[in-house]
Every structure is written in C-alpha cells, then in structure tokens.
mmCIF file of C-alpha atoms and ligand atoms in Angstrom:
data_model
loop_
_atom_site.group_PDB
_atom_site.id
_atom_site.type_symbol
_atom_site.label_atom_id
_atom_site.label_comp_id
_atom_site.label_asym_id
_atom_site.label_seq_id
_atom_site.Cartn_x
_atom_site.Cartn_y
_atom_site.Cartn_z
ATOM 1 C CA UNK A 1 -44.241 -27.387 -12.090
ATOM 2 C CA UNK A 2 -41.618 -25.314 -13.930
ATOM 3 C CA UNK A 3 -40.768 -26.662 -17.384
ATOM 4 C CA UNK A 4 -37.022 -26.510 -18.052
ATOM 5 C CA UNK A 5 -35.095 -27.338 -21.251
ATOM 6 C CA UNK A 6 -32.531 -29.784 -19.847
ATOM 7 C CA UNK A 7 -34.222 -32.163 -17.401
ATOM 8 C CA UNK A 8 -30.997 -33.587 -15.948
ATOM 9 C CA UNK A 9 -29.128 -30.315 -15.546
ATOM 10 C CA UNK A 10 -28.803 -28.832 -12.064
ATOM 11 C CA UNK A 11 -28.755 -25.119 -12.907
ATOM 12 C CA UNK A 12 -31.887 -22.940 -12.857
ATOM 13 C CA UNK A 13 -34.323 -22.205 -15.685
ATOM 14 C CA UNK A 14 -32.742 -18.850 -16.620
ATOM 15 C CA UNK A 15 -29.273 -20.289 -17.072
ATOM 16 C CA UNK A 16 -30.653 -23.271 -19.035
ATOM 17 C CA UNK A 17 -32.734 -20.994 -21.281
ATOM 18 C CA UNK A 18 -29.678 -18.830 -22.044
ATOM 19 C CA UNK A 19 -27.637 -21.963 -22.824
ATOM 20 C CA UNK A 20 -30.370 -23.396 -25.037
ATOM 21 C CA UNK A 21 -30.696 -20.212 -27.105
ATOM 22 C CA UNK A 22 -26.902 -19.873 -27.323
ATOM 23 C CA UNK A 23 -26.851 -23.437 -28.732
ATOM 24 C CA UNK A 24 -29.585 -22.993 -31.310
ATOM 25 C CA UNK A 25 -28.818 -19.368 -32.315
ATOM 26 C CA UNK A 26 -27.105 -20.191 -35.669
ATOM 27 C CA UNK A 27 -30.150 -22.211 -36.815
ATOM 28 C CA UNK A 28 -32.865 -20.238 -34.995
ATOM 29 C CA UNK A 29 -34.107 -18.090 -37.900
ATOM 30 C CA UNK A 30 -34.177 -20.961 -40.371
ATOM 31 C CA UNK A 31 -36.101 -23.170 -37.960
ATOM 32 C CA UNK A 32 -38.425 -20.390 -36.879
ATOM 33 C CA UNK A 33 -39.615 -19.643 -40.405
ATOM 34 C CA UNK A 34 -39.612 -23.298 -41.476
ATOM 35 C CA UNK A 35 -41.488 -24.681 -38.474
ATOM 36 C CA UNK A 36 -44.047 -21.873 -38.452
ATOM 37 C CA UNK A 37 -44.318 -22.026 -42.269
ATOM 38 C CA UNK A 38 -43.716 -18.264 -42.316
ATOM 39 C CA UNK A 39 -46.791 -17.435 -40.222
ATOM 40 C CA UNK A 40 -44.584 -15.898 -37.510
ATOM 41 C CA UNK A 41 -43.936 -12.966 -39.880
ATOM 42 C CA UNK A 42 -47.686 -12.310 -40.191
ATOM 43 C CA UNK A 43 -48.067 -12.403 -36.394
ATOM 44 C CA UNK A 44 -45.231 -9.896 -35.904
ATOM 45 C CA UNK A 45 -46.821 -7.638 -38.526
ATOM 46 C CA UNK A 46 -50.062 -7.698 -36.528
ATOM 47 C CA UNK A 47 -48.170 -6.490 -33.437
ATOM 48 C CA UNK A 48 -46.816 -3.592 -35.499
ATOM 49 C CA UNK A 49 -50.297 -2.746 -36.811
ATOM 50 C CA UNK A 50 -51.496 -2.392 -33.224
ATOM 51 C CA UNK A 51 -48.436 -0.351 -32.228
ATOM 52 C CA UNK A 52 -49.066 1.979 -35.153
ATOM 53 C CA UNK A 53 -52.384 3.092 -33.641
ATOM 54 C CA UNK A 54 -50.634 5.689 -31.454
ATOM 55 C CA UNK A 55 -47.185 7.282 -31.483
ATOM 56 C CA UNK A 56 -44.337 5.420 -29.785
ATOM 57 C CA UNK A 57 -41.005 7.116 -30.536
ATOM 58 C CA UNK A 58 -39.058 4.844 -28.133
ATOM 59 C CA UNK A 59 -39.795 1.102 -28.206
ATOM 60 C CA UNK A 60 -38.175 -1.651 -26.126
ATOM 61 C CA UNK A 61 -38.305 -5.179 -27.592
ATOM 62 C CA UNK A 62 -37.664 -7.583 -24.717
ATOM 63 C CA UNK A 63 -36.274 -11.078 -25.478
ATOM 64 C CA UNK A 64 -35.442 -9.734 -28.923
ATOM 65 C CA UNK A 65 -33.435 -12.837 -29.881
ATOM 66 C CA UNK A 66 -32.139 -12.523 -33.430
ATOM 67 C CA UNK A 67 -33.813 -9.114 -33.688
ATOM 68 C CA UNK A 68 -36.596 -9.692 -36.267
ATOM 69 C CA UNK A 69 -39.255 -7.876 -34.246
ATOM 70 C CA UNK A 70 -36.950 -4.971 -33.321
ATOM 71 C CA UNK A 71 -35.849 -4.502 -36.937
ATOM 72 C CA UNK A 72 -39.397 -4.750 -38.324
ATOM 73 C CA UNK A 73 -40.707 -2.177 -35.815
ATOM 74 C CA UNK A 74 -37.889 0.228 -36.643
ATOM 75 C CA UNK A 75 -38.333 -0.149 -40.401
ATOM 76 C CA UNK A 76 -42.103 0.098 -40.501
ATOM 77 C CA UNK A 77 -42.698 2.738 -37.841
ATOM 78 C CA UNK A 78 -39.419 4.705 -38.244
ATOM 79 C CA UNK A 79 -38.912 4.792 -34.477
ATOM 80 C CA UNK A 80 -35.987 4.166 -32.166
ATOM 81 C CA UNK A 81 -35.891 0.550 -30.952
ATOM 82 C CA UNK A 82 -33.849 -1.075 -28.202
ATOM 83 C CA UNK A 83 -33.679 -4.867 -28.289
ATOM 84 C CA UNK A 84 -32.678 -6.734 -25.124
ATOM 85 C CA UNK A 85 -31.872 -10.416 -24.733
ATOM 86 C CA UNK A 86 -30.266 -12.834 -22.300
ATOM 87 C CA UNK A 87 -28.438 -14.831 -24.971
ATOM 88 C CA UNK A 88 -25.210 -13.399 -26.350
ATOM 89 C CA UNK A 89 -25.291 -15.743 -29.375
ATOM 90 C CA UNK A 90 -28.854 -14.748 -30.353
ATOM 91 C CA UNK A 91 -27.766 -11.107 -30.049
ATOM 92 C CA UNK A 92 -24.738 -11.769 -32.262
ATOM 93 C CA UNK A 93 -27.074 -12.849 -35.071
ATOM 94 C CA UNK A 94 -29.181 -9.724 -34.444
ATOM 95 C CA UNK A 95 -26.043 -7.522 -34.494
ATOM 96 C CA UNK A 96 -25.032 -8.911 -37.895
ATOM 97 C CA UNK A 97 -28.487 -8.130 -39.330
ATOM 98 C CA UNK A 98 -28.455 -4.597 -37.929
ATOM 99 C CA UNK A 99 -24.950 -3.983 -39.314
ATOM 100 C CA UNK A 100 -25.835 -5.439 -42.750
ATOM 101 C CA UNK A 101 -28.845 -3.160 -43.008
ATOM 102 C CA UNK A 102 -26.896 -0.184 -41.603
ATOM 103 C CA UNK A 103 -29.607 0.576 -39.078
ATOM 104 C CA UNK A 104 -28.446 3.309 -36.729
ATOM 105 C CA UNK A 105 -31.531 3.490 -34.540
ATOM 106 C CA UNK A 106 -31.679 -0.138 -33.394
ATOM 107 C CA UNK A 107 -29.669 -0.664 -30.210
ATOM 108 C CA UNK A 108 -28.974 -4.171 -28.918
ATOM 109 C CA UNK A 109 -28.327 -4.813 -25.239
ATOM 110 C CA UNK A 110 -27.474 -8.015 -23.376
ATOM 111 C CA UNK A 111 -29.553 -8.253 -20.189
ATOM 112 C CA UNK A 112 -32.261 -9.923 -18.160
ATOM 113 C CA UNK A 113 -35.927 -8.998 -18.500
ATOM 114 C CA UNK A 114 -36.351 -9.639 -14.793
ATOM 115 C CA UNK A 115 -33.939 -6.790 -13.955
ATOM 116 C CA UNK A 116 -34.010 -4.391 -16.893
ATOM 117 C CA UNK A 117 -30.972 -2.074 -17.129
ATOM 118 C CA UNK A 118 -33.102 0.996 -17.962
ATOM 119 C CA UNK A 119 -34.535 3.927 -15.994
ATOM 120 C CA UNK A 120 -38.206 3.895 -15.074
ATOM 121 C CA UNK A 121 -40.574 5.493 -17.605
ATOM 122 C CA UNK A 122 -38.046 5.425 -20.435
ATOM 123 C CA UNK A 123 -40.087 3.734 -23.217
ATOM 124 C CA UNK A 124 -43.411 4.528 -24.914
ATOM 125 C CA UNK A 125 -44.080 0.892 -25.780
ATOM 126 C CA UNK A 126 -42.645 -2.489 -24.820
ATOM 127 C CA UNK A 127 -43.004 -5.573 -27.014
ATOM 128 C CA UNK A 128 -42.043 -9.187 -26.396
ATOM 129 C CA UNK A 129 -42.488 -11.970 -28.935
ATOM 130 C CA UNK A 130 -42.285 -15.605 -27.802
ATOM 131 C CA UNK A 131 -40.237 -14.507 -24.790
ATOM 132 C CA UNK A 132 -42.451 -14.444 -21.673
ATOM 133 C CA UNK A 133 -42.912 -18.239 -21.709
ATOM 134 C CA UNK A 134 -39.187 -18.543 -21.098
ATOM 135 C CA UNK A 135 -38.963 -16.190 -18.125
ATOM 136 C CA UNK A 136 -37.945 -17.801 -14.857
ATOM 137 C CA UNK A 137 -40.192 -15.421 -12.917
ATOM 138 C CA UNK A 138 -43.057 -14.275 -15.163
ATOM 139 C CA UNK A 139 -44.519 -11.676 -12.787
ATOM 140 C CA UNK A 140 -41.119 -10.114 -12.123
ATOM 141 C CA UNK A 141 -40.451 -9.835 -15.874
ATOM 142 C CA UNK A 142 -43.839 -8.208 -16.500
ATOM 143 C CA UNK A 143 -43.372 -5.839 -13.529
ATOM 144 C CA UNK A 144 -40.035 -4.728 -14.962
ATOM 145 C CA UNK A 145 -41.580 -4.151 -18.387
ATOM 146 C CA UNK A 146 -44.286 -2.042 -16.730
ATOM 147 C CA UNK A 147 -41.691 -0.068 -14.723
ATOM 148 C CA UNK A 148 -39.785 1.072 -17.822
ATOM 149 C CA UNK A 149 -42.990 2.158 -19.604
ATOM 150 C CA UNK A 150 -44.153 5.767 -19.414
ATOM 151 C CA UNK A 151 -47.606 6.255 -17.836
ATOM 152 C CA UNK A 152 -50.033 5.493 -20.657
ATOM 153 C CA UNK A 153 -47.368 3.388 -22.432
ATOM 154 C CA UNK A 154 -48.414 0.149 -24.123
ATOM 155 C CA UNK A 155 -47.227 -3.410 -23.599
ATOM 156 C CA UNK A 156 -47.720 -5.958 -26.381
ATOM 157 C CA UNK A 157 -46.990 -9.604 -25.673
ATOM 158 C CA UNK A 158 -47.042 -12.117 -28.550
ATOM 159 C CA UNK A 159 -46.986 -15.710 -27.337
ATOM 160 C CA UNK A 160 -47.989 -19.189 -28.421
ATOM 161 C CA UNK A 161 -51.329 -20.419 -27.144
ATOM 162 C CA UNK A 162 -53.386 -23.543 -27.685
ATOM 163 C CA UNK A 163 -56.024 -23.683 -30.403
ATOM 164 C CA UNK A 164 -59.343 -24.962 -29.089
ATOM 165 C CA UNK A 165 -61.319 -25.723 -32.266
ATOM 166 C CA UNK A 166 -61.516 -29.029 -34.112
ATOM 167 C CA UNK A 167 -59.514 -30.013 -36.183
ATOM 168 C CA UNK A 168 -56.866 -27.299 -35.626
ATOM 169 C CA UNK A 169 -56.512 -28.356 -31.984
ATOM 170 C CA UNK A 170 -55.770 -31.990 -32.897
ATOM 171 C CA UNK A 171 -53.545 -31.130 -35.862
ATOM 172 C CA UNK A 172 -51.547 -28.599 -33.845
ATOM 173 C CA UNK A 173 -51.075 -31.028 -30.963
ATOM 174 C CA UNK A 174 -49.815 -33.722 -33.352
ATOM 175 C CA UNK A 175 -47.539 -31.290 -35.184
ATOM 176 C CA UNK A 176 -46.029 -29.758 -32.052
ATOM 177 C CA UNK A 177 -45.471 -33.032 -30.209
ATOM 178 C CA UNK A 178 -44.009 -35.045 -33.114
ATOM 179 C CA UNK A 179 -42.963 -33.186 -36.291
ATOM 180 C CA UNK A 180 -41.686 -30.049 -34.583
ATOM 181 C CA UNK A 181 -39.353 -31.774 -32.052
ATOM 182 C CA UNK A 182 -38.116 -34.163 -34.751
ATOM 183 C CA UNK A 183 -37.267 -31.504 -37.354
ATOM 184 C CA UNK A 184 -36.126 -28.979 -34.744
ATOM 185 C CA UNK A 185 -33.823 -31.522 -33.103
ATOM 186 C CA UNK A 186 -32.441 -32.709 -36.431
ATOM 187 C CA UNK A 187 -31.597 -29.268 -37.761
ATOM 188 C CA UNK A 188 -30.527 -27.535 -34.529
ATOM 189 C CA UNK A 189 -28.796 -30.639 -33.058
ATOM 190 C CA UNK A 190 -30.487 -29.766 -29.746
ATOM 191 C CA UNK A 191 -33.488 -32.066 -29.466
ATOM 192 C CA UNK A 192 -34.152 -30.950 -25.871
ATOM 193 C CA UNK A 193 -34.796 -27.400 -27.082
ATOM 194 C CA UNK A 194 -37.570 -28.568 -29.381
ATOM 195 C CA UNK A 195 -39.057 -30.915 -26.780
ATOM 196 C CA UNK A 196 -39.097 -27.968 -24.377
ATOM 197 C CA UNK A 197 -41.028 -25.766 -26.838
ATOM 198 C CA UNK A 198 -44.375 -27.663 -26.865
ATOM 199 C CA UNK A 199 -44.027 -28.560 -23.182
ATOM 200 C CA UNK A 200 -43.541 -24.920 -22.218
ATOM 201 C CA UNK A 201 -46.528 -23.867 -24.368
ATOM 202 C CA UNK A 202 -48.652 -26.560 -22.731
ATOM 203 C CA UNK A 203 -48.078 -25.355 -19.171
ATOM 204 C CA UNK A 204 -48.001 -21.598 -19.856
ATOM 205 C CA UNK A 205 -51.016 -19.484 -18.761
ATOM 206 C CA UNK A 206 -52.988 -18.339 -21.800
ATOM 207 C CA UNK A 207 -56.047 -16.253 -22.567
ATOM 208 C CA UNK A 208 -57.912 -15.122 -19.443
ATOM 209 C CA UNK A 209 -55.206 -16.652 -17.211
ATOM 210 C CA UNK A 210 -52.426 -14.589 -18.769
ATOM 211 C CA UNK A 211 -54.645 -11.498 -18.731
ATOM 212 C CA UNK A 212 -55.110 -12.066 -14.988
ATOM 213 C CA UNK A 213 -51.325 -11.990 -14.500
ATOM 214 C CA UNK A 214 -51.143 -8.700 -16.438
ATOM 215 C CA UNK A 215 -53.812 -7.343 -14.118
ATOM 216 C CA UNK A 216 -51.925 -8.525 -10.991
ATOM 217 C CA UNK A 217 -48.838 -6.573 -12.072
ATOM 218 C CA UNK A 218 -50.991 -3.465 -12.519
ATOM 219 C CA UNK A 219 -51.625 -3.218 -16.253
ATOM 220 C CA UNK A 220 -54.970 -1.863 -17.525
ATOM 221 C CA UNK A 221 -57.156 -1.940 -20.661
ATOM 222 C CA UNK A 222 -56.087 -5.565 -21.139
ATOM 223 C CA UNK A 223 -57.234 -7.196 -24.382
ATOM 224 C CA UNK A 224 -56.325 -10.318 -26.303
ATOM 225 C CA UNK A 225 -56.207 -10.939 -30.049
ATOM 226 C CA UNK A 226 -56.307 -14.644 -30.909
ATOM 227 C CA UNK A 227 -54.333 -15.357 -34.100
ATOM 228 C CA UNK A 228 -54.543 -18.307 -36.518
ATOM 229 C CA UNK A 229 -57.290 -20.179 -34.621
ATOM 230 C CA UNK A 230 -55.496 -19.547 -31.319
ATOM 231 C CA UNK A 231 -52.055 -20.926 -32.214
ATOM 232 C CA UNK A 232 -50.721 -17.569 -31.026
ATOM 233 C CA UNK A 233 -52.194 -14.662 -29.077
ATOM 234 C CA UNK A 234 -51.319 -10.989 -28.755
ATOM 235 C CA UNK A 235 -51.981 -9.520 -25.313
ATOM 236 C CA UNK A 236 -52.394 -5.741 -25.320
ATOM 237 C CA UNK A 237 -52.306 -3.662 -22.132
ATOM 238 C CA UNK A 238 -51.674 -0.107 -20.992
ATOM 239 C CA UNK A 239 -49.604 1.213 -18.075
ATOM 240 C CA UNK A 240 -52.041 3.276 -15.981
ATOM 241 C CA UNK A 241 -51.659 7.053 -16.014
ATOM 242 C CA UNK A 242 -52.335 7.018 -12.148
HETATM 243 C C1 LIG B 301 -38.180 -17.929 -28.734
HETATM 244 S S1 LIG B 301 -36.974 -16.696 -28.662
HETATM 245 C C2 LIG B 301 -37.826 -15.308 -29.341
HETATM 246 C C3 LIG B 301 -36.915 -14.340 -30.007
HETATM 247 C C4 LIG B 301 -37.611 -13.224 -30.772
HETATM 248 N N1 LIG B 301 -38.378 -12.370 -29.919
HETATM 249 C C5 LIG B 301 -38.470 -13.763 -31.888
HETATM 250 O O1 LIG B 301 -39.640 -13.396 -31.954
HETATM 251 O O2 LIG B 301 -37.970 -14.526 -32.710
HETATM 252 C C6 LIG B 301 -36.965 -16.321 -26.945
HETATM 253 C C7 LIG B 301 -35.866 -15.376 -26.531
HETATM 254 O O3 LIG B 301 -36.102 -14.989 -25.164
HETATM 255 C C8 LIG B 301 -34.838 -14.774 -24.569
HETATM 256 N N2 LIG B 301 -35.020 -14.765 -23.109
HETATM 257 C C9 LIG B 301 -35.490 -15.768 -22.341
HETATM 258 N N3 LIG B 301 -35.506 -15.394 -21.046
HETATM 259 C C10 LIG B 301 -35.052 -14.111 -21.009
HETATM 260 C C11 LIG B 301 -34.839 -13.182 -19.969
HETATM 261 N N4 LIG B 301 -35.073 -13.486 -18.689
HETATM 262 N N5 LIG B 301 -34.377 -11.955 -20.301
HETATM 263 C C12 LIG B 301 -34.101 -11.632 -21.596
HETATM 264 N N6 LIG B 301 -34.276 -12.490 -22.625
HETATM 265 C C13 LIG B 301 -34.744 -13.711 -22.328
HETATM 266 C C14 LIG B 301 -34.007 -15.924 -25.102
HETATM 267 O O4 LIG B 301 -32.622 -15.720 -24.950
HETATM 268 C C15 LIG B 301 -34.472 -15.970 -26.561
HETATM 269 O O5 LIG B 301 -33.640 -15.217 -27.397
#
C-alpha cells in the first residue's frame, strides 16, 4: 500500500508530497539537523567521498530540497551541480543559500524526477538524498535518473533504512515513532509530515530489495554501504556502457 502524507486528502502522492515540503520548508533545515543530531551531514559527506573516486564534472542532485547536498558537492569537488526539486518553497530556501554564498555553478531547477527536463546522457553522476522514498513511481524516477546519466555514469542514492541490530533497532523504532513525530510536528506545525516520515521508511524497499529495483531499471555494479548501524544506506550503481 502506498504511504501518503495526508490520509484524508483526495489528491495523489506527488501533489501531497509537494504540499508537505512546501509547508515544512522554512523549518526543514533546523529539523533535519536537530532530529538527526547532525549525523545527516556525515552521511552526505560519505556520498561525496564515493563520488570523489572518479571525475564527475556535471552532477545532478535530484530531490535537492534546500540544496545542502548540491552545495556540498559543488564546494568539495569543484564541479558543476544542478539541483532539481518538486517543491518551490524548498527551492526558495536553496536559492537563498546559493545567492548568499555567491555560487555561480549551482543551478536550481523546479521539476519532477519522474520526467526530468534534461537531455539523455547529460550528467556524469546523479545523486539523491532522502528523495526516492517520496517518489510516486519509484521505478520511473530511477529510469529517468539512468536516462540522463552518460554511459558509465554513477548513481548514488542515500536513503533511510532500518537498523537490524539490538539495541539500535529498538531505540531507533522508539525514537522514530514517538520523539521524532512529536518534535517534528511541534516545530514544523505539520504533524502529518513527521508521522509520514517513519511510516514511509517502514514500507520502503531497503537493502537487497532496493538493489533489485536498481537492477530492474538496468543499473549495474550495484553496491550498498550501510551507515550508522543501518539507519541510512548509500546505494551505488553504474549506468552500463552497453
Ligand atoms: C526529505 S527531502 C530531502 C531534501 C534533500 N535532498 C536533503 O537531503 O535534505 C525530500 C525532497 O524530495 C522532493 N521530491 C519528492 N518527490 C519528488 C519528485 N517526484 N521530483 C522531485 N523532487 C521530489 C521533495 O520536494 C523534497 O524536497
């Protein structure tokens, strides 16, 4: 069953997801760093470490949100980065950061990952952090990300997963089903958004299951890096050369 943010709304997942992120955009960064206790920065850094292993002059960061991943990639790797997101309000926060830092090689585009407004083979690497879980059609989004990659280009997906070891598993479950929705709801004023978060993590394919989806859409050399006892995972894959 598809998990949606607003159970009583009649519009589809994509429209609800855009509305939810438009609602929480002003508080998103604060909540992100607070609720993850800053670990999200370490996870993003790990993505960049992997990217650094081969040249990628043109990077697309899908579901870029408030732009932290796009900005970090540009600053650390000195490459051109395009960030794309569905939510205009999330992008507005990203635009302010890019302007404040006077970054000329970070381009922000409003659009849908399931129909990317870019030519085929136009990026050397595609990243997406905490975005794929929110796609209405996961396979379509991944197919589009593959289409815009050059042959041999790399796709890096960072997403929440579920820790499996005691006591992290139990602690994480308690934290994400009680503290996180409470604090998230209080600060963002959108409790549904922070109820949706653990529910969407719970039903999302992880580990071997997500790797199988990457394989179905045609990616190769698929690997996973479990982070922080499995609270998050990076999925690495390569677009075949033919
Ligand atoms: C949890 S936020 C992650 C933002 C950012 N990547 C980060 O690491 O903080 C998820 C983002 O995915 C975006 N999103 C969800 N579905 C999308 C889609 N179909 N196309 C583009 N962006 C989408 C949302 O608007 C939101 O900004």
